[in-house]
Structure formats: structure tokens, C-alpha cells
Amino acid sequence: MANVRRELTFAGTLRNLNFIWRLMGIPPCEEFYRTGLLPILKQNAVFLIWFVILVYTTVGEIIYLWQLFLRDTSFLDITFQAPCVGYCSIGLLKMVVLAVRRNAIAEHVELFRLKWSKAIATDEHRRLCEETMIPAIRIITLAAIVNIVMGNSFTLLPLAEMIYHYYHTGGSQRLLPFNIWWPFDPYAGAKYFYLVYPMYFIISFSAVLIQMAFDCLFCILAAHLCLHFRILEHNISQVVLAPGKTRKPESSSNRQRLQDAIETHQDLLGCNHFMQNVFSVALFVNFFGSSIIICIQAFMISTAKGYTLVKFLLFMLSFLMELLMLCAYGEDIVQSSGAVADATYHCVWYGQQKPFRTSILQIILRSQKPMILVAWKFWPIRIQTFSSILQASWSYFTLLQTVYNEE
């Protein structure tokens, strides 16, 4: 394991993410759009196929939901349909963001690549790299596997229920994982039903995969940002007293190290603008939609039974894990950027000349306001937001349950 850690490279930190992207037909995240319409279409042909599938699924679910309203269907049927509409709509928005912000993402990844080659120069830097990036790689890998397994389980449960029903009763039963409008009745005959059912595996796989492609991109870029803040924290602590050297009052090497630290700090703070542009709106919709979807899921869990109960438990766990992962990495950015102030204060700045001390003070003042990513100027991406979403979902759930009981 130690040998593997020593060989950790920038490309290695992106390997699992790029694997997920390739499954969606998206080129590696460091690759720019090609020049010309035809080369772009060839480059993203598989992605466009997945996009069309998800568009049809989202529109089909909305049409089906509208038909439920027109038929004056029960409240439970409507709440059963709503989370699927929300999940696919959020996934569709994430696909659009990845397509529109493609070159910006590639440019930012290239920036991190250049910083990686310059920043990781000592054994201490490599240790910080291992402590930050190896857990991030493991987390996104585990999250992707768990979500894909839960998505496929969600689709397989009706099949298991049909087999169970046939084994115990001898009668046939046709169930689908969720409802989509089709130009024909999928329950009308076996040929329609067994034609449609495999499509649900494709739809579920694509919906889960695009969620993970977007979320894992956010988490791995956030981990890179945290890594460079931690390296900066270490470098600032050594800005006066270099390893193995005696401190010299206001030496030129001290000034140069301080100047390099200031420039690095400004570059890292500039990453906030990119992260906001790429992720802000999608994460706002994600957080807002999740607060409602979790509420509906909790309501369905309280009323469902059998395989339907298991389906909604899987759905709920998927949303909770996704939100926790996003908020945890947003919190890590806050903590690592704020820690620069403490490292600056504890460096050997006393005894230096006034310009040096003034620069130190400016870094401390700026670092005391940590970098906080905000979902569309509304939700700070922090652990407290995860708690707030759960509280809001609980409030919606109690209201929904009250209205249902009154009816």
C-alpha cells in the first residue's frame, strides 16, 4: 500500500472520475471541446444518446404525472410519481451543466494539474497529498458503486416481486419500477411489457450515473482545492524558518517565500469564482429538490409496505448519501481555507521588518473569512446545510402527513 501511495499522481486522482464520465460518453474531464460542429458531435455521440434517453424519461414522467391529476388519482399515487420526476429533472440539469461548462471544467482541471507539479515538492507535501486525495478517491468510488447498486436494485425489485407472486400464487403479475408515459400501454400484452422493462435498467443506470458524474466531479475538485490550501498552510508555517536552516531577519529568501505564498493564496481564492459558476445553480436545484423529495420519500415509507417500502428506502438512502458527500466536501473547503490564518499567525513573523509584518497581517485578515461555496446565493455548502435540509424535510413531512390524515 505504501508503494501505491508514493506513486499517487494527478492523473491517478482523476482516474475513477474519468471512468464514470466515459460510461456516460463524456470525454475525460481535462479534455476540451474539439473545433467544429461535426467533431464535437462525434466526440460526444454517446453522451447525446444518454441525454435523449433522460429527456424522454423526464418528459414522460411529467406527462404521466399530469395524467394522474386529470384522472383525479389518489394522493398516494401522485406522491409515488413526484420523486422520480424530481430525480430525473435534477439529473437532466446536471447533464446540461456538464455540457455547457465543458471547457471551463477542462481549463480548471488543467490549472490544478499545473499547481500539482509545482506544489508537491517535498515529503511533507506528498504526505498531505496522500492524506487528502486517497480518502477522496475511495469515497467517490464507494459512493458510485453504492449508488449504482441501489439504482439497479430499485429496478430489480418489481421483477423479484413478480417472481415471488408467481411462486406463491401461480398467477402472473406485471409491475414496473416507476411510471413513464409510453405511446402504448406497456401492460396491454407480454410483448409490450418485456420490451419496455429492459429500458428501465438503461434509464435507471443513466440517471444514477449522471448524478454521480456531477457529484464526484465536485468532490474531487473540492479535494484538490483543500489539498492546495493544506500545502499553502504548511508552506506559510515555513515561510521564515525553512527546514534545516537558521532564521535570518528579513532575508530575501523569506520575502520570496512569502510572496509565493501570497500569490498562491490569491490563485486559490480565485477558484471560488469557477466553482460557483459551474456548480452553484445545479446544487441549488439539487438541495431544494432534495428537501422536497426526502419529505415525500419519508411519507411514502410511512405508508408503503412490501417491496415498495424497500424501493423508497433505497431511494432515500441514495439522496441522503449524496447530500452528505456534497456538504462534507464543502465543509472541508471552509475548514482548510480558514486554517491558513492560524498557520500565518504562528509563523515566525516577529522580528521582521514592517512590510513583511504588514503582508502577514493581510493574509491573516483575508483568511479569517474562509472560502464558502454557496448554492445560488442561498445555501452555503456546509454540514450545517445538510442539517437544515433534513429539518426542512421533516417540517414538510409532518405537514404532508397532517394533510393526508385529514383527507
PDB file of N, CA and C in Angstrom, residues 90-183:
ATOM      1  N   ILE A  90     -33.351  16.748 -11.915  1.00  0.00           N
ATOM      2  CA  ILE A  90     -32.054  17.178 -11.379  1.00  0.00           C
ATOM      3  C   ILE A  90     -30.921  16.591 -12.211  1.00  0.00           C
ATOM      4  N   GLY A  91     -31.054  15.311 -12.589  1.00  0.00           N
ATOM      5  CA  GLY A  91     -30.033  14.684 -13.425  1.00  0.00           C
ATOM      6  C   GLY A  91     -29.917  15.356 -14.775  1.00  0.00           C
ATOM      7  N   LEU A  92     -31.052  15.737 -15.350  1.00  0.00           N
ATOM      8  CA  LEU A  92     -31.046  16.411 -16.649  1.00  0.00           C
ATOM      9  C   LEU A  92     -30.340  17.761 -16.557  1.00  0.00           C
ATOM     10  N   LEU A  93     -30.605  18.499 -15.483  1.00  0.00           N
ATOM     11  CA  LEU A  93     -29.931  19.784 -15.286  1.00  0.00           C
ATOM     12  C   LEU A  93     -28.425  19.587 -15.155  1.00  0.00           C
ATOM     13  N   LYS A  94     -28.010  18.548 -14.452  1.00  0.00           N
ATOM     14  CA  LYS A  94     -26.573  18.283 -14.286  1.00  0.00           C
ATOM     15  C   LYS A  94     -25.918  17.938 -15.625  1.00  0.00           C
ATOM     16  N   MET A  95     -26.630  17.224 -16.485  1.00  0.00           N
ATOM     17  CA  MET A  95     -26.091  16.924 -17.812  1.00  0.00           C
ATOM     18  C   MET A  95     -25.902  18.207 -18.608  1.00  0.00           C
ATOM     19  N   VAL A  96     -26.857  19.120 -18.517  1.00  0.00           N
ATOM     20  CA  VAL A  96     -26.756  20.395 -19.233  1.00  0.00           C
ATOM     21  C   VAL A  96     -25.563  21.198 -18.723  1.00  0.00           C
ATOM     22  N   VAL A  97     -25.394  21.224 -17.391  1.00  0.00           N
ATOM     23  CA  VAL A  97     -24.270  21.962 -16.806  1.00  0.00           C
ATOM     24  C   VAL A  97     -22.940  21.395 -17.291  1.00  0.00           C
ATOM     25  N   LEU A  98     -22.799  20.073 -17.292  1.00  0.00           N
ATOM     26  CA  LEU A  98     -21.560  19.453 -17.747  1.00  0.00           C
ATOM     27  C   LEU A  98     -21.289  19.749 -19.221  1.00  0.00           C
ATOM     28  N   ALA A  99     -22.358  19.842 -20.015  1.00  0.00           N
ATOM     29  CA  ALA A  99     -22.187  20.135 -21.439  1.00  0.00           C
ATOM     30  C   ALA A  99     -21.821  21.598 -21.668  1.00  0.00           C
ATOM     31  N   VAL A 100     -22.528  22.504 -20.987  1.00  0.00           N
ATOM     32  CA  VAL A 100     -22.310  23.936 -21.204  1.00  0.00           C
ATOM     33  C   VAL A 100     -20.967  24.388 -20.626  1.00  0.00           C
ATOM     34  N   ARG A 101     -20.598  23.851 -19.465  1.00  0.00           N
ATOM     35  CA  ARG A 101     -19.367  24.273 -18.778  1.00  0.00           C
ATOM     36  C   ARG A 101     -18.170  23.387 -19.101  1.00  0.00           C
ATOM     37  N   ARG A 102     -18.258  22.679 -20.192  1.00  0.00           N
ATOM     38  CA  ARG A 102     -17.226  21.695 -20.531  1.00  0.00           C
ATOM     39  C   ARG A 102     -15.824  22.298 -20.573  1.00  0.00           C
ATOM     40  N   ASN A 103     -15.645  23.369 -21.328  1.00  0.00           N
ATOM     41  CA  ASN A 103     -14.318  23.967 -21.482  1.00  0.00           C
ATOM     42  C   ASN A 103     -13.844  24.617 -20.187  1.00  0.00           C
ATOM     43  N   ALA A 104     -14.768  25.198 -19.419  1.00  0.00           N
ATOM     44  CA  ALA A 104     -14.389  25.804 -18.136  1.00  0.00           C
ATOM     45  C   ALA A 104     -13.873  24.742 -17.175  1.00  0.00           C
ATOM     46  N   ILE A 105     -14.520  23.577 -17.172  1.00  0.00           N
ATOM     47  CA  ILE A 105     -14.068  22.471 -16.309  1.00  0.00           C
ATOM     48  C   ILE A 105     -12.676  22.011 -16.735  1.00  0.00           C
ATOM     49  N   ALA A 106     -12.481  21.834 -18.048  1.00  0.00           N
ATOM     50  CA  ALA A 106     -11.181  21.384 -18.549  1.00  0.00           C
ATOM     51  C   ALA A 106     -10.085  22.400 -18.220  1.00  0.00           C
ATOM     52  N   GLU A 107     -10.413  23.689 -18.331  1.00  0.00           N
ATOM     53  CA  GLU A 107      -9.441  24.732 -18.012  1.00  0.00           C
ATOM     54  C   GLU A 107      -9.054  24.697 -16.529  1.00  0.00           C
ATOM     55  N   HIS A 108     -10.041  24.474 -15.681  1.00  0.00           N
ATOM     56  CA  HIS A 108      -9.772  24.437 -14.241  1.00  0.00           C
ATOM     57  C   HIS A 108      -8.980  23.193 -13.864  1.00  0.00           C
ATOM     58  N   VAL A 109      -9.296  22.074 -14.489  1.00  0.00           N
ATOM     59  CA  VAL A 109      -8.533  20.846 -14.230  1.00  0.00           C
ATOM     60  C   VAL A 109      -7.079  21.031 -14.658  1.00  0.00           C
ATOM     61  N   GLU A 110      -6.867  21.692 -15.782  1.00  0.00           N
ATOM     62  CA  GLU A 110      -5.502  21.965 -16.241  1.00  0.00           C
ATOM     63  C   GLU A 110      -4.769  22.872 -15.255  1.00  0.00           C
ATOM     64  N   LEU A 111      -5.490  23.825 -14.673  1.00  0.00           N
ATOM     65  CA  LEU A 111      -4.892  24.695 -13.654  1.00  0.00           C
ATOM     66  C   LEU A 111      -4.431  23.882 -12.447  1.00  0.00           C
ATOM     67  N   PHE A 112      -5.264  22.948 -12.004  1.00  0.00           N
ATOM     68  CA  PHE A 112      -4.879  22.091 -10.885  1.00  0.00           C
ATOM     69  C   PHE A 112      -3.702  21.187 -11.251  1.00  0.00           C
ATOM     70  N   ARG A 113      -3.643  20.766 -12.514  1.00  0.00           N
ATOM     71  CA  ARG A 113      -2.525  19.928 -12.952  1.00  0.00           C
ATOM     72  C   ARG A 113      -1.204  20.709 -12.827  1.00  0.00           C
ATOM     73  N   LEU A 114      -1.210  21.964 -13.273  1.00  0.00           N
ATOM     74  CA  LEU A 114      -0.009  22.788 -13.178  1.00  0.00           C
ATOM     75  C   LEU A 114       0.368  23.050 -11.722  1.00  0.00           C
ATOM     76  N   LYS A 115      -0.627  23.307 -10.887  1.00  0.00           N
ATOM     77  CA  LYS A 115      -0.354  23.539  -9.469  1.00  0.00           C
ATOM     78  C   LYS A 115       0.208  22.282  -8.822  1.00  0.00           C
ATOM     79  N   TRP A 116      -0.295  21.130  -9.222  1.00  0.00           N
ATOM     80  CA  TRP A 116       0.182  19.856  -8.659  1.00  0.00           C
ATOM     81  C   TRP A 116       1.686  19.696  -8.905  1.00  0.00           C
ATOM     82  N   SER A 117       2.124  19.958 -10.146  1.00  0.00           N
ATOM     83  CA  SER A 117       3.539  19.776 -10.486  1.00  0.00           C
ATOM     84  C   SER A 117       4.436  20.747  -9.739  1.00  0.00           C
ATOM     85  N   LYS A 118       3.906  21.918  -9.390  1.00  0.00           N
ATOM     86  CA  LYS A 118       4.710  22.917  -8.686  1.00  0.00           C
ATOM     87  C   LYS A 118       4.631  22.763  -7.174  1.00  0.00           C
ATOM     88  N   ALA A 119       3.464  22.354  -6.672  1.00  0.00           N
ATOM     89  CA  ALA A 119       3.232  22.394  -5.225  1.00  0.00           C
ATOM     90  C   ALA A 119       3.833  21.204  -4.495  1.00  0.00           C
ATOM     91  N   ILE A 120       3.795  20.015  -5.090  1.00  0.00           N
ATOM     92  CA  ILE A 120       4.226  18.805  -4.384  1.00  0.00           C
ATOM     93  C   ILE A 120       5.710  18.589  -4.644  1.00  0.00           C
ATOM     94  N   ALA A 121       6.510  19.134  -3.717  1.00  0.00           N
ATOM     95  CA  ALA A 121       7.961  19.113  -3.908  1.00  0.00           C
ATOM     96  C   ALA A 121       8.717  18.408  -2.792  1.00  0.00           C
ATOM     97  N   THR A 122       8.101  18.207  -1.642  1.00  0.00           N
ATOM     98  CA  THR A 122       8.793  17.605  -0.503  1.00  0.00           C
ATOM     99  C   THR A 122       8.007  16.401   0.009  1.00  0.00           C
ATOM    100  N   ASP A 123       8.626  15.657   0.925  1.00  0.00           N
ATOM    101  CA  ASP A 123       7.947  14.504   1.521  1.00  0.00           C
ATOM    102  C   ASP A 123       6.723  14.934   2.318  1.00  0.00           C
ATOM    103  N   GLU A 124       6.792  16.107   2.942  1.00  0.00           N
ATOM    104  CA  GLU A 124       5.636  16.604   3.699  1.00  0.00           C
ATOM    105  C   GLU A 124       4.474  16.911   2.769  1.00  0.00           C
ATOM    106  N   HIS A 125       4.782  17.472   1.611  1.00  0.00           N
ATOM    107  CA  HIS A 125       3.740  17.734   0.620  1.00  0.00           C
ATOM    108  C   HIS A 125       3.103  16.423   0.144  1.00  0.00           C
ATOM    109  N   ARG A 126       3.922  15.415  -0.071  1.00  0.00           N
ATOM    110  CA  ARG A 126       3.396  14.116  -0.513  1.00  0.00           C
ATOM    111  C   ARG A 126       2.525  13.486   0.573  1.00  0.00           C
ATOM    112  N   ARG A 127       2.921  13.681   1.811  1.00  0.00           N
ATOM    113  CA  ARG A 127       2.101  13.153   2.908  1.00  0.00           C
ATOM    114  C   ARG A 127       0.735  13.835   2.940  1.00  0.00           C
ATOM    115  N   LEU A 128       0.722  15.155   2.774  1.00  0.00           N
ATOM    116  CA  LEU A 128      -0.545  15.888   2.728  1.00  0.00           C
ATOM    117  C   LEU A 128      -1.390  15.432   1.542  1.00  0.00           C
ATOM    118  N   CYS A 129      -0.714  15.164   0.424  1.00  0.00           N
ATOM    119  CA  CYS A 129      -1.416  14.683  -0.768  1.00  0.00           C
ATOM    120  C   CYS A 129      -2.094  13.342  -0.495  1.00  0.00           C
ATOM    121  N   GLU A 130      -1.375  12.434   0.127  1.00  0.00           N
ATOM    122  CA  GLU A 130      -1.937  11.120   0.441  1.00  0.00           C
ATOM    123  C   GLU A 130      -3.109  11.233   1.408  1.00  0.00           C
ATOM    124  N   GLU A 131      -2.958  12.068   2.430  1.00  0.00           N
ATOM    125  CA  GLU A 131      -3.998  12.190   3.447  1.00  0.00           C
ATOM    126  C   GLU A 131      -5.277  12.829   2.896  1.00  0.00           C
ATOM    127  N   THR A 132      -5.142  13.621   1.846  1.00  0.00           N
ATOM    128  CA  THR A 132      -6.311  14.307   1.280  1.00  0.00           C
ATOM    129  C   THR A 132      -6.920  13.549   0.115  1.00  0.00           C
ATOM    130  N   MET A 133      -6.082  13.115  -0.830  1.00  0.00           N
ATOM    131  CA  MET A 133      -6.610  12.592  -2.082  1.00  0.00           C
ATOM    132  C   MET A 133      -6.982  11.119  -2.014  1.00  0.00           C
ATOM    133  N   ILE A 134      -6.228  10.317  -1.270  1.00  0.00           N
ATOM    134  CA  ILE A 134      -6.571   8.889  -1.203  1.00  0.00           C
ATOM    135  C   ILE A 134      -7.953   8.672  -0.584  1.00  0.00           C
ATOM    136  N   PRO A 135      -8.294   9.323   0.553  1.00  0.00           N
ATOM    137  CA  PRO A 135      -9.672   9.176   1.056  1.00  0.00           C
ATOM    138  C   PRO A 135     -10.716   9.692   0.062  1.00  0.00           C
ATOM    139  N   ALA A 136     -10.407  10.786  -0.655  1.00  0.00           N
ATOM    140  CA  ALA A 136     -11.362  11.314  -1.633  1.00  0.00           C
ATOM    141  C   ALA A 136     -11.628  10.309  -2.741  1.00  0.00           C
ATOM    142  N   ILE A 137     -10.572   9.676  -3.246  1.00  0.00           N
ATOM    143  CA  ILE A 137     -10.726   8.664  -4.305  1.00  0.00           C
ATOM    144  C   ILE A 137     -11.565   7.493  -3.811  1.00  0.00           C
ATOM    145  N   ARG A 138     -11.285   7.058  -2.585  1.00  0.00           N
ATOM    146  CA  ARG A 138     -12.052   5.940  -2.026  1.00  0.00           C
ATOM    147  C   ARG A 138     -13.514   6.303  -1.820  1.00  0.00           C
ATOM    148  N   ILE A 139     -13.757   7.514  -1.359  1.00  0.00           N
ATOM    149  CA  ILE A 139     -15.142   7.934  -1.085  1.00  0.00           C
ATOM    150  C   ILE A 139     -15.955   8.002  -2.369  1.00  0.00           C
ATOM    151  N   ILE A 140     -15.413   8.638  -3.409  1.00  0.00           N
ATOM    152  CA  ILE A 140     -16.199   8.758  -4.643  1.00  0.00           C
ATOM    153  C   ILE A 140     -16.373   7.392  -5.304  1.00  0.00           C
ATOM    154  N   THR A 141     -15.379   6.522  -5.169  1.00  0.00           N
ATOM    155  CA  THR A 141     -15.524   5.171  -5.726  1.00  0.00           C
ATOM    156  C   THR A 141     -16.616   4.402  -5.002  1.00  0.00           C
ATOM    157  N   LEU A 142     -16.577   4.460  -3.675  1.00  0.00           N
ATOM    158  CA  LEU A 142     -17.597   3.764  -2.890  1.00  0.00           C
ATOM    159  C   LEU A 142     -18.976   4.338  -3.154  1.00  0.00           C
ATOM    160  N   ALA A 143     -19.077   5.670  -3.210  1.00  0.00           N
ATOM    161  CA  ALA A 143     -20.378   6.313  -3.456  1.00  0.00           C
ATOM    162  C   ALA A 143     -20.926   5.904  -4.815  1.00  0.00           C
ATOM    163  N   ALA A 144     -20.064   5.863  -5.830  1.00  0.00           N
ATOM    164  CA  ALA A 144     -20.522   5.470  -7.165  1.00  0.00           C
ATOM    165  C   ALA A 144     -21.007   4.026  -7.177  1.00  0.00           C
ATOM    166  N   ILE A 145     -20.254   3.134  -6.549  1.00  0.00           N
ATOM    167  CA  ILE A 145     -20.647   1.715  -6.531  1.00  0.00           C
ATOM    168  C   ILE A 145     -21.955   1.531  -5.787  1.00  0.00           C
ATOM    169  N   VAL A 146     -22.073   2.152  -4.610  1.00  0.00           N
ATOM    170  CA  VAL A 146     -23.293   2.001  -3.803  1.00  0.00           C
ATOM    171  C   VAL A 146     -24.502   2.548  -4.549  1.00  0.00           C
ATOM    172  N   ASN A 147     -24.359   3.718  -5.193  1.00  0.00           N
ATOM    173  CA  ASN A 147     -25.495   4.308  -5.907  1.00  0.00           C
ATOM    174  C   ASN A 147     -25.891   3.475  -7.117  1.00  0.00           C
ATOM    175  N   ILE A 148     -24.911   2.937  -7.830  1.00  0.00           N
ATOM    176  CA  ILE A 148     -25.233   2.091  -8.981  1.00  0.00           C
ATOM    177  C   ILE A 148     -25.935   0.816  -8.529  1.00  0.00           C
ATOM    178  N   VAL A 149     -25.448   0.221  -7.428  1.00  0.00           N
ATOM    179  CA  VAL A 149     -26.083  -0.987  -6.895  1.00  0.00           C
ATOM    180  C   VAL A 149     -27.514  -0.687  -6.452  1.00  0.00           C
ATOM    181  N   MET A 150     -27.696   0.439  -5.744  1.00  0.00           N
ATOM    182  CA  MET A 150     -29.044   0.786  -5.280  1.00  0.00           C
ATOM    183  C   MET A 150     -29.967   1.109  -6.446  1.00  0.00           C
ATOM    184  N   GLY A 151     -29.424   1.768  -7.493  1.00  0.00           N
ATOM    185  CA  GLY A 151     -30.241   2.062  -8.663  1.00  0.00           C
ATOM    186  C   GLY A 151     -30.701   0.799  -9.369  1.00  0.00           C
ATOM    187  N   ASN A 152     -29.790  -0.158  -9.542  1.00  0.00           N
ATOM    188  CA  ASN A 152     -30.175  -1.429 -10.166  1.00  0.00           C
ATOM    189  C   ASN A 152     -31.118  -2.228  -9.279  1.00  0.00           C
ATOM    190  N   SER A 153     -30.902  -2.161  -7.958  1.00  0.00           N
ATOM    191  CA  SER A 153     -31.811  -2.852  -7.033  1.00  0.00           C
ATOM    192  C   SER A 153     -33.210  -2.277  -7.128  1.00  0.00           C
ATOM    193  N   PHE A 154     -33.280  -0.942  -7.257  1.00  0.00           N
ATOM    194  CA  PHE A 154     -34.573  -0.275  -7.416  1.00  0.00           C
ATOM    195  C   PHE A 154     -35.321  -0.827  -8.628  1.00  0.00           C
ATOM    196  N   THR A 155     -34.580  -1.091  -9.701  1.00  0.00           N
ATOM    197  CA  THR A 155     -35.194  -1.595 -10.925  1.00  0.00           C
ATOM    198  C   THR A 155     -35.504  -3.084 -10.845  1.00  0.00           C
ATOM    199  N   LEU A 156     -34.714  -3.830 -10.077  1.00  0.00           N
ATOM    200  CA  LEU A 156     -34.904  -5.279  -9.985  1.00  0.00           C
ATOM    201  C   LEU A 156     -36.028  -5.675  -9.028  1.00  0.00           C
ATOM    202  N   LEU A 157     -36.359  -4.812  -8.083  1.00  0.00           N
ATOM    203  CA  LEU A 157     -37.343  -5.184  -7.064  1.00  0.00           C
ATOM    204  C   LEU A 157     -38.696  -5.605  -7.639  1.00  0.00           C
ATOM    205  N   PRO A 158     -39.262  -4.891  -8.629  1.00  0.00           N
ATOM    206  CA  PRO A 158     -40.521  -5.377  -9.205  1.00  0.00           C
ATOM    207  C   PRO A 158     -40.408  -6.770  -9.814  1.00  0.00           C
ATOM    208  N   LEU A 159     -39.256  -7.043 -10.425  1.00  0.00           N
ATOM    209  CA  LEU A 159     -39.052  -8.374 -11.004  1.00  0.00           C
ATOM    210  C   LEU A 159     -39.047  -9.432  -9.909  1.00  0.00           C
ATOM    211  N   ALA A 160     -38.387  -9.125  -8.802  1.00  0.00           N
ATOM    212  CA  ALA A 160     -38.376 -10.052  -7.671  1.00  0.00           C
ATOM    213  C   ALA A 160     -39.777 -10.249  -7.107  1.00  0.00           C
ATOM    214  N   GLU A 161     -40.553  -9.174  -7.046  1.00  0.00           N
ATOM    215  CA  GLU A 161     -41.923  -9.264  -6.540  1.00  0.00           C
ATOM    216  C   GLU A 161     -42.795 -10.120  -7.462  1.00  0.00           C
ATOM    217  N   MET A 162     -42.609  -9.972  -8.773  1.00  0.00           N
ATOM    218  CA  MET A 162     -43.384 -10.774  -9.727  1.00  0.00           C
ATOM    219  C   MET A 162     -43.048 -12.258  -9.592  1.00  0.00           C
ATOM    220  N   ILE A 163     -41.758 -12.563  -9.433  1.00  0.00           N
ATOM    221  CA  ILE A 163     -41.352 -13.969  -9.252  1.00  0.00           C
ATOM    222  C   ILE A 163     -41.923 -14.532  -7.954  1.00  0.00           C
ATOM    223  N   TYR A 164     -41.856 -13.737  -6.906  1.00  0.00           N
ATOM    224  CA  TYR A 164     -42.395 -14.163  -5.604  1.00  0.00           C
ATOM    225  C   TYR A 164     -43.903 -14.410  -5.700  1.00  0.00           C
ATOM    226  N   HIS A 165     -44.608 -13.500  -6.376  1.00  0.00           N
ATOM    227  CA  HIS A 165     -46.062 -13.636  -6.526  1.00  0.00           C
ATOM    228  C   HIS A 165     -46.413 -14.887  -7.330  1.00  0.00           C
ATOM    229  N   TYR A 166     -45.670 -15.143  -8.399  1.00  0.00           N
ATOM    230  CA  TYR A 166     -45.945 -16.314  -9.226  1.00  0.00           C
ATOM    231  C   TYR A 166     -45.654 -17.603  -8.461  1.00  0.00           C
ATOM    232  N   TYR A 167     -44.587 -17.612  -7.673  1.00  0.00           N
ATOM    233  CA  TYR A 167     -44.200 -18.803  -6.928  1.00  0.00           C
ATOM    234  C   TYR A 167     -45.236 -19.169  -5.870  1.00  0.00           C
ATOM    235  N   HIS A 168     -45.835 -18.160  -5.231  1.00  0.00           N
ATOM    236  CA  HIS A 168     -46.773 -18.421  -4.136  1.00  0.00           C
ATOM    237  C   HIS A 168     -48.228 -18.516  -4.578  1.00  0.00           C
ATOM    238  N   THR A 169     -48.577 -17.881  -5.677  1.00  0.00           N
ATOM    239  CA  THR A 169     -49.990 -17.883  -6.099  1.00  0.00           C
ATOM    240  C   THR A 169     -50.198 -18.600  -7.427  1.00  0.00           C
ATOM    241  N   GLY A 170     -49.152 -18.707  -8.236  1.00  0.00           N
ATOM    242  CA  GLY A 170     -49.293 -19.309  -9.551  1.00  0.00           C
ATOM    243  C   GLY A 170     -49.843 -18.370 -10.593  1.00  0.00           C
ATOM    244  N   GLY A 171     -50.203 -17.176 -10.173  1.00  0.00           N
ATOM    245  CA  GLY A 171     -50.735 -16.174 -11.111  1.00  0.00           C
ATOM    246  C   GLY A 171     -49.659 -15.197 -11.548  1.00  0.00           C
ATOM    247  N   SER A 172     -49.829 -14.680 -12.761  1.00  0.00           N
ATOM    248  CA  SER A 172     -48.857 -13.711 -13.284  1.00  0.00           C
ATOM    249  C   SER A 172     -49.242 -12.299 -12.842  1.00  0.00           C
ATOM    250  N   GLN A 173     -48.251 -11.464 -12.703  1.00  0.00           N
ATOM    251  CA  GLN A 173     -48.440 -10.080 -12.284  1.00  0.00           C
ATOM    252  C   GLN A 173     -47.410  -9.221 -13.009  1.00  0.00           C
ATOM    253  N   ARG A 174     -47.825  -8.063 -13.467  1.00  0.00           N
ATOM    254  CA  ARG A 174     -46.905  -7.182 -14.197  1.00  0.00           C
ATOM    255  C   ARG A 174     -46.710  -5.897 -13.407  1.00  0.00           C
ATOM    256  N   LEU A 175     -45.458  -5.632 -13.071  1.00  0.00           N
ATOM    257  CA  LEU A 175     -45.090  -4.436 -12.312  1.00  0.00           C
ATOM    258  C   LEU A 175     -43.901  -3.769 -12.987  1.00  0.00           C
ATOM    259  N   LEU A 176     -43.869  -2.452 -12.932  1.00  0.00           N
ATOM    260  CA  LEU A 176     -42.745  -1.682 -13.444  1.00  0.00           C
ATOM    261  C   LEU A 176     -42.129  -0.868 -12.305  1.00  0.00           C
ATOM    262  N   PRO A 177     -40.834  -0.563 -12.379  1.00  0.00           N
ATOM    263  CA  PRO A 177     -40.176   0.154 -11.276  1.00  0.00           C
ATOM    264  C   PRO A 177     -40.765   1.531 -11.010  1.00  0.00           C
ATOM    265  N   PHE A 178     -41.088   2.250 -12.061  1.00  0.00           N
ATOM    266  CA  PHE A 178     -41.714   3.572 -11.934  1.00  0.00           C
ATOM    267  C   PHE A 178     -42.498   3.820 -13.210  1.00  0.00           C
ATOM    268  N   ASN A 179     -43.266   4.885 -13.223  1.00  0.00           N
ATOM    269  CA  ASN A 179     -44.218   5.106 -14.304  1.00  0.00           C
ATOM    270  C   ASN A 179     -43.729   6.178 -15.272  1.00  0.00           C
ATOM    271  N   ILE A 180     -43.791   5.841 -16.552  1.00  0.00           N
ATOM    272  CA  ILE A 180     -43.450   6.756 -17.635  1.00  0.00           C
ATOM    273  C   ILE A 180     -44.554   6.669 -18.681  1.00  0.00           C
ATOM    274  N   TRP A 181     -44.841   7.778 -19.309  1.00  0.00           N
ATOM    275  CA  TRP A 181     -45.804   7.740 -20.415  1.00  0.00           C
ATOM    276  C   TRP A 181     -45.160   7.081 -21.624  1.00  0.00           C
ATOM    277  N   TRP A 182     -45.866   6.097 -22.181  1.00  0.00           N
ATOM    278  CA  TRP A 182     -45.442   5.445 -23.421  1.00  0.00           C
ATOM    279  C   TRP A 182     -46.544   5.620 -24.455  1.00  0.00           C
ATOM    280  N   PRO A 183     -46.195   5.604 -25.730  1.00  0.00           N
ATOM    281  CA  PRO A 183     -47.238   5.750 -26.769  1.00  0.00           C
ATOM    282  C   PRO A 183     -48.129   4.515 -26.884  1.00  0.00           C
TER     283      PRO A 183
END
